[in-house]
Short mmCIF file of N, CA and C in Angstrom, two decimals:
data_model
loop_
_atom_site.label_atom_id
_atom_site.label_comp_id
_atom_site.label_asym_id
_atom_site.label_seq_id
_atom_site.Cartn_x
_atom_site.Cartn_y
_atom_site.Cartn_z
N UNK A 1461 -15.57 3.24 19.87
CA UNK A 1461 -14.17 3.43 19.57
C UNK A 1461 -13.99 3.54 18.05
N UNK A 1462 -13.11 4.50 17.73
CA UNK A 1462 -12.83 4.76 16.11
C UNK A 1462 -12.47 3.77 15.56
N UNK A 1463 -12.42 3.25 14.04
CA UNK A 1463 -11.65 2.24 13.85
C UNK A 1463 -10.48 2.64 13.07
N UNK A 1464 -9.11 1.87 13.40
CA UNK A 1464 -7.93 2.80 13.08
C UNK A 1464 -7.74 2.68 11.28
N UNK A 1465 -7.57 3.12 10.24
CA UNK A 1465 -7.31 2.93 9.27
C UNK A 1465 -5.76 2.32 8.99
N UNK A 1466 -5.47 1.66 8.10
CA UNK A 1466 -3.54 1.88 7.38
C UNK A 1466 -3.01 3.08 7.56
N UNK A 1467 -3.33 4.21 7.57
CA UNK A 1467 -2.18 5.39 7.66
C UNK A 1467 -2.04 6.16 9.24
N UNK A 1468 -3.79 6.08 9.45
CA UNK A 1468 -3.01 6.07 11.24
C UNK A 1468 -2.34 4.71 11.86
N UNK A 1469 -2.88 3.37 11.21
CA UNK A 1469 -1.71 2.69 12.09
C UNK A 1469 -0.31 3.05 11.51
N UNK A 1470 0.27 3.39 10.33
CA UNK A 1470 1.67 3.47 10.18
C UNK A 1470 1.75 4.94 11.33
N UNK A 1471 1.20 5.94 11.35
CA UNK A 1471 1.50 7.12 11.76
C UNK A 1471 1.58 6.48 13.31
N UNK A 1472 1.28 5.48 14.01
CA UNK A 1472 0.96 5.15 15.27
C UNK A 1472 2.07 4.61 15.44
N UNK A 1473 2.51 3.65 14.43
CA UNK A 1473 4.14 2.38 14.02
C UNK A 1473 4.96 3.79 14.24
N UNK A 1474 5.13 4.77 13.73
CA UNK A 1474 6.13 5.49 13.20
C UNK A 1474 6.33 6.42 14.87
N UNK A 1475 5.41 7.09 15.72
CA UNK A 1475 5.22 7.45 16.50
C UNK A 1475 5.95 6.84 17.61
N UNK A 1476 5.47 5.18 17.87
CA UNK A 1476 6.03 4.06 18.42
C UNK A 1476 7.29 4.03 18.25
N UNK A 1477 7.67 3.84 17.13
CA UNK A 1477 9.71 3.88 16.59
C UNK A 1477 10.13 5.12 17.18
N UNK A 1478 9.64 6.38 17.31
CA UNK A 1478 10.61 7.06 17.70
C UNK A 1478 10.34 7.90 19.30
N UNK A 1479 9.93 7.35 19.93
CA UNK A 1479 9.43 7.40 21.29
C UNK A 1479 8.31 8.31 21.62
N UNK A 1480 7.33 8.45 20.47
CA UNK A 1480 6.25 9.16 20.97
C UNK A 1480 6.35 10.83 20.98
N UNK A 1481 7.34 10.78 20.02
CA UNK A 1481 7.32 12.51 19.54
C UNK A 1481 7.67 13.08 18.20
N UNK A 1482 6.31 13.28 18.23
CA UNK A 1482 5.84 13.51 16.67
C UNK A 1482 7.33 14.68 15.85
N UNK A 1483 7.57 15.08 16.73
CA UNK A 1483 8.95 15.99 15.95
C UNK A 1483 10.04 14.92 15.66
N UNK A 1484 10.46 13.53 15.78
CA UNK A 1484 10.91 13.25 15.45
C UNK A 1484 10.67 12.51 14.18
N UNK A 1485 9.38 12.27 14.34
CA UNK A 1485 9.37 11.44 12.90
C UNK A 1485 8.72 12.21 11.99
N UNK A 1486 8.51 13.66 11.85
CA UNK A 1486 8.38 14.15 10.78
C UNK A 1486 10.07 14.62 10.49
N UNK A 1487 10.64 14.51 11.72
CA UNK A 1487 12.55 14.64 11.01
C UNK A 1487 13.06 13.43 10.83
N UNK A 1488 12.20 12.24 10.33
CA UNK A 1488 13.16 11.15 10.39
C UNK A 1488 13.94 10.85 9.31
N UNK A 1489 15.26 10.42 9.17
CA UNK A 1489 15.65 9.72 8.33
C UNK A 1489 16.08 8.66 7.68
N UNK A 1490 15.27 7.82 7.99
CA UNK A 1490 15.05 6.30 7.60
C UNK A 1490 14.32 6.26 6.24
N UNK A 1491 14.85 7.17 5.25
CA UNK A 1491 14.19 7.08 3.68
C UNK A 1491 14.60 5.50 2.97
N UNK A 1492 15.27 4.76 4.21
CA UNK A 1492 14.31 3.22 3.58
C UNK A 1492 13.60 2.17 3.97
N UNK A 1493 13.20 2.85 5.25
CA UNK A 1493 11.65 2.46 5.70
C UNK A 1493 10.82 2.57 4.92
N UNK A 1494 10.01 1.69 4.76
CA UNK A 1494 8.84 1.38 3.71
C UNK A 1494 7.91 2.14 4.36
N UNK A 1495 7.68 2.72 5.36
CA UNK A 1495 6.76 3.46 5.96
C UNK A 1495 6.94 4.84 5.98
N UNK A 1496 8.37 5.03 5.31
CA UNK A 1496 9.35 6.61 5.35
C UNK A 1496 8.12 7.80 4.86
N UNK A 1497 7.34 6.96 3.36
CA UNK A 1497 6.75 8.08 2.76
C UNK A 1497 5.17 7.98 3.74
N UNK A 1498 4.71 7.16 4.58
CA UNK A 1498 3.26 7.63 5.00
C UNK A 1498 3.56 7.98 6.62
N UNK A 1499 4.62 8.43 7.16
CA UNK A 1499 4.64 8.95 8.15
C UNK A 1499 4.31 9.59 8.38
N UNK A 1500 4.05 10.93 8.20
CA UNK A 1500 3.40 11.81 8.79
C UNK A 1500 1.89 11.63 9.12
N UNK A 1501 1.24 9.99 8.36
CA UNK A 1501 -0.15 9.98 8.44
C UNK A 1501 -1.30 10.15 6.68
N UNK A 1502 -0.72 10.51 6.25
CA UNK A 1502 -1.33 10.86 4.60
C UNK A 1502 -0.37 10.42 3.56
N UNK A 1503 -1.19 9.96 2.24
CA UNK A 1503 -0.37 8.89 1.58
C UNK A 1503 0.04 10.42 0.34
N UNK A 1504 1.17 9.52 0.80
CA UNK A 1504 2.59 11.42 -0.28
C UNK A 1504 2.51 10.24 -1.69
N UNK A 1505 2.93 10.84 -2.85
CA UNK A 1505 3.54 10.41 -3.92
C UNK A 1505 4.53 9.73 -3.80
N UNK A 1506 5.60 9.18 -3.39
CA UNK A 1506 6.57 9.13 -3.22
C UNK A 1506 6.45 7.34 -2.51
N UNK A 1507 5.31 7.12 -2.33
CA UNK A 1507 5.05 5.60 -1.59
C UNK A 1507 4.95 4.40 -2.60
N UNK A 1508 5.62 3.46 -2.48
CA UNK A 1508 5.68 2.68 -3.50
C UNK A 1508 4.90 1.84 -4.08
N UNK A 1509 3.73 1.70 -2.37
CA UNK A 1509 2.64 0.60 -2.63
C UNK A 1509 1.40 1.67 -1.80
N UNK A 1510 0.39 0.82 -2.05
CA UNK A 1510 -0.74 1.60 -1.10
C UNK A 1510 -0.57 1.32 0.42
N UNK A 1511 -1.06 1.71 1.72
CA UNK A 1511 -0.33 1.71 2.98
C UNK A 1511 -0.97 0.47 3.31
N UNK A 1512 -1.67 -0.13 2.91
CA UNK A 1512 -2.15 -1.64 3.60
C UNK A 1512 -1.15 -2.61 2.49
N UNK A 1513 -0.40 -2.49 1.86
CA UNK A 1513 0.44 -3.78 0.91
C UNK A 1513 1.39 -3.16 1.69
N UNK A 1514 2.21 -2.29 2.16
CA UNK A 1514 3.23 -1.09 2.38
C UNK A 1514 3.70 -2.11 4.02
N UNK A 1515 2.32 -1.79 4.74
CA UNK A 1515 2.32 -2.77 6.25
C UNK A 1515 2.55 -3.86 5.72
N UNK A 1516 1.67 -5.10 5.04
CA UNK A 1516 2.10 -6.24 4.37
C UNK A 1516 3.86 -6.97 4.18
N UNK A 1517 4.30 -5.60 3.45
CA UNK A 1517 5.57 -5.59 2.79
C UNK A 1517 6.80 -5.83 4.10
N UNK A 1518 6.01 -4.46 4.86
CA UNK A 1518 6.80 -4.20 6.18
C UNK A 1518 7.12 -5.50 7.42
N UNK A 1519 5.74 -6.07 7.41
CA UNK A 1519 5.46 -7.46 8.46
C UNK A 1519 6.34 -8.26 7.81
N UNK A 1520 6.71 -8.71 6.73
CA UNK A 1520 7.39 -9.98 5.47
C UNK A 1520 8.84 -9.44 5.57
N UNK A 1521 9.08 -8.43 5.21
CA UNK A 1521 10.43 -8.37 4.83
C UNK A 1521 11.35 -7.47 6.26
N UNK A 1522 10.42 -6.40 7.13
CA UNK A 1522 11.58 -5.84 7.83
C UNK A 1522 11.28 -6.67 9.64
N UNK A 1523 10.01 -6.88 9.80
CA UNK A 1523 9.75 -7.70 10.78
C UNK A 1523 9.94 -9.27 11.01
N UNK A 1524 9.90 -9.72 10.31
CA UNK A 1524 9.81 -11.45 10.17
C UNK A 1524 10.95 -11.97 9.09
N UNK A 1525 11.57 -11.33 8.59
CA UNK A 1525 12.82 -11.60 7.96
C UNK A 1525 12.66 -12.31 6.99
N UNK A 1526 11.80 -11.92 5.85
CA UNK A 1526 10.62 -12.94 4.95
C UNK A 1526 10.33 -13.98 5.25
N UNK A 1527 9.55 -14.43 6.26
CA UNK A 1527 8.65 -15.30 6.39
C UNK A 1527 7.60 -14.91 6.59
N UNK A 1528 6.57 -15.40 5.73
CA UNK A 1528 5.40 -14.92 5.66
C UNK A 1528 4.57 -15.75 6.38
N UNK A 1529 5.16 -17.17 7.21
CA UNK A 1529 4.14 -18.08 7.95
C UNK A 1529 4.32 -17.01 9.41
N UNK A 1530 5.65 -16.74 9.75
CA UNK A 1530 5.76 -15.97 11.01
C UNK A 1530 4.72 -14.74 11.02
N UNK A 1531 4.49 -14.17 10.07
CA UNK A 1531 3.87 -12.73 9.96
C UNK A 1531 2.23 -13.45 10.28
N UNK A 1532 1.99 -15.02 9.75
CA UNK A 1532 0.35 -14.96 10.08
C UNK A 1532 0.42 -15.41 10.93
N UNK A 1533 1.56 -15.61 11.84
CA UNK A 1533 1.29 -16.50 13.30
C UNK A 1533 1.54 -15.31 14.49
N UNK A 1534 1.79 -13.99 13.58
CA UNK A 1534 2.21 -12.67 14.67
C UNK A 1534 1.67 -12.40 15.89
N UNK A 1535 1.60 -12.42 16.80
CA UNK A 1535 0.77 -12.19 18.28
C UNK A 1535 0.39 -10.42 17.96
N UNK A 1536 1.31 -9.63 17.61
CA UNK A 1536 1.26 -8.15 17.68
C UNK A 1536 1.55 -7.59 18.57
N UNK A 1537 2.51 -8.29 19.60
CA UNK A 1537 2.86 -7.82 21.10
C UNK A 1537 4.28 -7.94 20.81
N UNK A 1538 4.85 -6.89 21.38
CA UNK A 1538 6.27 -7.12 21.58
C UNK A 1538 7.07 -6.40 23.15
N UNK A 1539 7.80 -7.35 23.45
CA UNK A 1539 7.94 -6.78 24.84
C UNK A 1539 8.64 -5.53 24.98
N UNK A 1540 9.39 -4.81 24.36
CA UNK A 1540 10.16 -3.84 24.04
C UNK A 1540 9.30 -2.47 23.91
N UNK A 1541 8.43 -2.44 23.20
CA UNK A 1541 7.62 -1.30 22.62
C UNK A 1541 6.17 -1.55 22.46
N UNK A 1542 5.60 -2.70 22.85
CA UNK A 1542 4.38 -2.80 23.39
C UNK A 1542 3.25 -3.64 22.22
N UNK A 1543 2.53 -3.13 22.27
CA UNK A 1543 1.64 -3.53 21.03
C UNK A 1543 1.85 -2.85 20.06
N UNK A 1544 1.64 -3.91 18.83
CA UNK A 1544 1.90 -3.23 17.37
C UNK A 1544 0.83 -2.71 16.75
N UNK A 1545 0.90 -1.12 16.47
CA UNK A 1545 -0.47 -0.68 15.86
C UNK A 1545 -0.99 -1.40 14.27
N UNK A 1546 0.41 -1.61 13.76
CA UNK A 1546 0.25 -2.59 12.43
C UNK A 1546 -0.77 -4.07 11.98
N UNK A 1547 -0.26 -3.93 13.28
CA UNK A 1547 -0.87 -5.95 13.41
C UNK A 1547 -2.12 -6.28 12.80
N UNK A 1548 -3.36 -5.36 13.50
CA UNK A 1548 -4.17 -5.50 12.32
C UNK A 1548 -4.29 -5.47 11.12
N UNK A 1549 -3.36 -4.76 10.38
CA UNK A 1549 -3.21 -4.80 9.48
C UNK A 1549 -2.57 -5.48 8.49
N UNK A 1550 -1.71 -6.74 9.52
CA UNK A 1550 -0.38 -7.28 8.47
C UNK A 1550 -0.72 -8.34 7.64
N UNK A 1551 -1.82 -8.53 7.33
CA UNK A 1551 -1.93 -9.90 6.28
C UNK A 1551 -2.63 -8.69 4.80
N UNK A 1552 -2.48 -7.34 4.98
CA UNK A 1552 -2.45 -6.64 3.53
C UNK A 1552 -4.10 -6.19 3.29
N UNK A 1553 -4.66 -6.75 4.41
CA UNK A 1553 -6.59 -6.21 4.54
C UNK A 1553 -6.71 -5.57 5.07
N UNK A 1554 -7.71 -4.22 5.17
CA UNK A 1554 -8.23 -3.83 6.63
C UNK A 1554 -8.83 -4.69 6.99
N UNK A 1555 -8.85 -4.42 8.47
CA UNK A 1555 -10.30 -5.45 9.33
C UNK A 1555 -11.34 -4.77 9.38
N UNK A 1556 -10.64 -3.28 8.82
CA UNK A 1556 -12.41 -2.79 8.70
C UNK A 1556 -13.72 -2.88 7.17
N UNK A 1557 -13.12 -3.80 6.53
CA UNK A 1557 -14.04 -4.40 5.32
C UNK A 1557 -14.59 -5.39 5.65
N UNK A 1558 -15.27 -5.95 5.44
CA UNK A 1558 -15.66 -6.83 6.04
C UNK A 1558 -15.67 -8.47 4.40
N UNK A 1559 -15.58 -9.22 4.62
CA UNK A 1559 -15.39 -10.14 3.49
C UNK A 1559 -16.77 -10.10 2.71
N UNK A 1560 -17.47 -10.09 2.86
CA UNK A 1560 -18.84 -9.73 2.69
C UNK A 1560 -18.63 -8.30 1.27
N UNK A 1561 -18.65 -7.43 1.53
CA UNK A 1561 -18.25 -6.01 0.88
C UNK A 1561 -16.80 -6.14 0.13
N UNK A 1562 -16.07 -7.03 0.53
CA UNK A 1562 -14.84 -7.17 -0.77
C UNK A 1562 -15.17 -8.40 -1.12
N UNK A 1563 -16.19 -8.96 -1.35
CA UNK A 1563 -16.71 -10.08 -2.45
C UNK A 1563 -17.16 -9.58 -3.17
N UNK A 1564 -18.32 -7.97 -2.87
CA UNK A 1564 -19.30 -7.16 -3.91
C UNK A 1564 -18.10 -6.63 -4.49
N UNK A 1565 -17.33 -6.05 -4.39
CA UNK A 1565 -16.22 -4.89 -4.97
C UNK A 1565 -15.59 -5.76 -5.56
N UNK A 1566 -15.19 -6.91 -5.42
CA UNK A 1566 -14.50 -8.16 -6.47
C UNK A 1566 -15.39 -8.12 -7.81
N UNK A 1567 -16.51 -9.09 -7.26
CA UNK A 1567 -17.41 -8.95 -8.18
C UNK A 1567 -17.82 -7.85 -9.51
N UNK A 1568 -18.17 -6.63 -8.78
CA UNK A 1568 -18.26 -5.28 -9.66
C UNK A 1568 -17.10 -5.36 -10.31
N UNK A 1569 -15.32 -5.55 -9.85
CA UNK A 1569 -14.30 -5.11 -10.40
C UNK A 1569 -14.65 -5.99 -11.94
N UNK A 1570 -15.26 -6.99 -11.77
CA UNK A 1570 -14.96 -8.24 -12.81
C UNK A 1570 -16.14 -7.93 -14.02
N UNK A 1571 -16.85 -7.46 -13.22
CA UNK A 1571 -18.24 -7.14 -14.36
C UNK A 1571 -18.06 -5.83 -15.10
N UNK A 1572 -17.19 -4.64 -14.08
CA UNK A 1572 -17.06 -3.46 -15.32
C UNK A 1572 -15.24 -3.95 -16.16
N UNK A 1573 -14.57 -4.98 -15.52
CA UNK A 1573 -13.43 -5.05 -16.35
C UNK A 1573 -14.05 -6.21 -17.53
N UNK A 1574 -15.29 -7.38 -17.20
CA UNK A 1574 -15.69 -7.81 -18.37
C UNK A 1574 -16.39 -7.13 -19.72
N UNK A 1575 -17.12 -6.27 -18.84
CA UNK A 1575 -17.69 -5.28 -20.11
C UNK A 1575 -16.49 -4.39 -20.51
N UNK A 1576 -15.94 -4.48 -20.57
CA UNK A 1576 -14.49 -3.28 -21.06
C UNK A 1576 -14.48 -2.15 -20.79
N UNK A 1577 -14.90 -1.63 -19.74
CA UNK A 1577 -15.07 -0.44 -19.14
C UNK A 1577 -13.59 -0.53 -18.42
N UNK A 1578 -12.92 0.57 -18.39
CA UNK A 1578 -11.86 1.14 -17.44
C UNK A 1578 -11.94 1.38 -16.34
N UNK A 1579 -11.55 0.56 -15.47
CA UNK A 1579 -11.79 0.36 -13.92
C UNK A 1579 -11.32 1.67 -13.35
N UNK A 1580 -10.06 1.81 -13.54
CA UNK A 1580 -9.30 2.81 -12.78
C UNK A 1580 -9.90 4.28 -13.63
N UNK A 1581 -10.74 4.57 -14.38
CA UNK A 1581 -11.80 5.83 -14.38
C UNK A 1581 -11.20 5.74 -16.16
N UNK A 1582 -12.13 7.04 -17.06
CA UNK A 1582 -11.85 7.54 -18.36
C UNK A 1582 -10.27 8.05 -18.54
N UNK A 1583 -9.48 7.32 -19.33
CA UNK A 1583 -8.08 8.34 -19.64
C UNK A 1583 -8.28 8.74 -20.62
N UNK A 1584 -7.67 10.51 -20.43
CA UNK A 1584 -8.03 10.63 -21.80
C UNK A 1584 -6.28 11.15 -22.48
N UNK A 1585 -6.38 10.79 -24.06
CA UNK A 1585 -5.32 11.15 -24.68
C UNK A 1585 -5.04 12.12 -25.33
N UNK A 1586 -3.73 12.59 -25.52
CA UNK A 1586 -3.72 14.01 -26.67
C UNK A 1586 -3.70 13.74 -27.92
N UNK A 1587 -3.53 12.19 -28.12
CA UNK A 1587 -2.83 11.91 -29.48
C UNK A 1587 -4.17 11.20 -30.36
N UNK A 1588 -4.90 11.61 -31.62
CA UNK A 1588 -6.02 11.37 -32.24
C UNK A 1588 -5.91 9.58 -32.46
N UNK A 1589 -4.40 9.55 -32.79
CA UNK A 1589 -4.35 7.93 -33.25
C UNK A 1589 -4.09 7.12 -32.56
N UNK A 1590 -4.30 6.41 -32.89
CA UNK A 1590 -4.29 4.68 -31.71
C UNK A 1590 -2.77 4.50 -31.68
N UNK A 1591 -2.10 3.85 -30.31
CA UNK A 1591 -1.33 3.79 -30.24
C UNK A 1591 -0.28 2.46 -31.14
N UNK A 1592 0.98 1.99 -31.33
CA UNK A 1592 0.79 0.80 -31.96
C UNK A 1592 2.22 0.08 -31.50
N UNK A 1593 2.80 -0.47 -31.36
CA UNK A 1593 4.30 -0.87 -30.76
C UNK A 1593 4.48 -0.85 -31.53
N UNK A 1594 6.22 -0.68 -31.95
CA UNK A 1594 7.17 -0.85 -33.12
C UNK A 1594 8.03 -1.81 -32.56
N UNK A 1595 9.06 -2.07 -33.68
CA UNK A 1595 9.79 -3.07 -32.96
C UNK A 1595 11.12 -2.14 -32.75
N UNK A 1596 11.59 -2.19 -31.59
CA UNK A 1596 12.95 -1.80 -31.03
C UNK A 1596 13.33 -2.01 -30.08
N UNK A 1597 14.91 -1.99 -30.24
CA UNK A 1597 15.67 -2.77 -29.61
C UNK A 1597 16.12 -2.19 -28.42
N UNK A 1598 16.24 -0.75 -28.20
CA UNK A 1598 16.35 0.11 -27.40
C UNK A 1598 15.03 0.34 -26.09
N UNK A 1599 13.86 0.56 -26.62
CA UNK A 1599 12.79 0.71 -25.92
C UNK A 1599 11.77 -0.04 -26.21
N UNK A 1600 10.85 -0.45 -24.81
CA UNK A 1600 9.97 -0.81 -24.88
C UNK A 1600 8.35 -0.49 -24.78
N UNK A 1601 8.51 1.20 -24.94
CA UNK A 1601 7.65 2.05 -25.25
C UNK A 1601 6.85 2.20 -26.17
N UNK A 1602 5.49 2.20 -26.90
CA UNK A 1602 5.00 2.59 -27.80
C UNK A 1602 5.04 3.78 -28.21
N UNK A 1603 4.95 3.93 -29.79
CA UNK A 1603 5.47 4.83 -30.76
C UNK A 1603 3.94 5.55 -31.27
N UNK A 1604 3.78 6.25 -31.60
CA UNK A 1604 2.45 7.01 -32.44
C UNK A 1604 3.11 6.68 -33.38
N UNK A 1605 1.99 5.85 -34.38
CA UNK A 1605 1.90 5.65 -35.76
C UNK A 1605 1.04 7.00 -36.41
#
């Protein structure tokens, strides 16, 4: 059996909400469903968090009415609409990592952010000079000196 990722379970959640026809939830308009932007299944620009914090967010605040003890005590069954494709997902992990492999990827994160290497890859700039804050009262943007 496949194992389901975060964006097919939202695409499965989203499927579920609107009775199992995909024409409706690529017409949906619930643009404040936290799941609004990965419905169709693929993560759009427009998503605020990545789709496993996104489910997280979703279990805490639109399912369990922020309680976050209810969300770890979730069964994932509901009598109305059946099983929740989310559920695996709602404490913000896949279950398909295993703790083992996000101890190494912890680890690595800490050893290339101790050596000062840029985790999130090379940025590169247009501007020759180092950047420097000024003081103002208006913005909290840095200025090219």
């Amino acid at each position: 059996m496949k194992k389901l990722t975060a964006l097919e379970a939202i695409r499965k959640f989203c499927l579920q909400c609107q009775g199992g026809v995909s024409a409706n939830v690529t017409e949906c308009q619930h643009t404040a469903c936290p799941f609004y932007a990965y419905r169709l299944g693929v993560a759009l620009p427009a998503g605020k968090h990545r789709p496993l914090k996104t489910i997280r967010a979703y279990c805490v605040e639109e399912c369990q009415a922020g309680n976050q003890g209810q969300v770890d005590d979730c069964q994932g069954d509901t009598a109305a609409a059946g099983p929740c494709p989310a559920f695996l997902f709602r404490m913000g992990k896949s279950p398909n990592v295993t703790a083992g492999t996000r101890e190494k990827r912890r680890a690595a994160n800490f050893r290339q952010t101790a050596a000062g290497k840029n985790v999130l890859g090379s940025i590169s700039t247009r501007h020759s000079k180092p950047f420097q804050a000024t003081e103002s009262s208006k913005s909290t943007r840095p200025e090219v000196v």
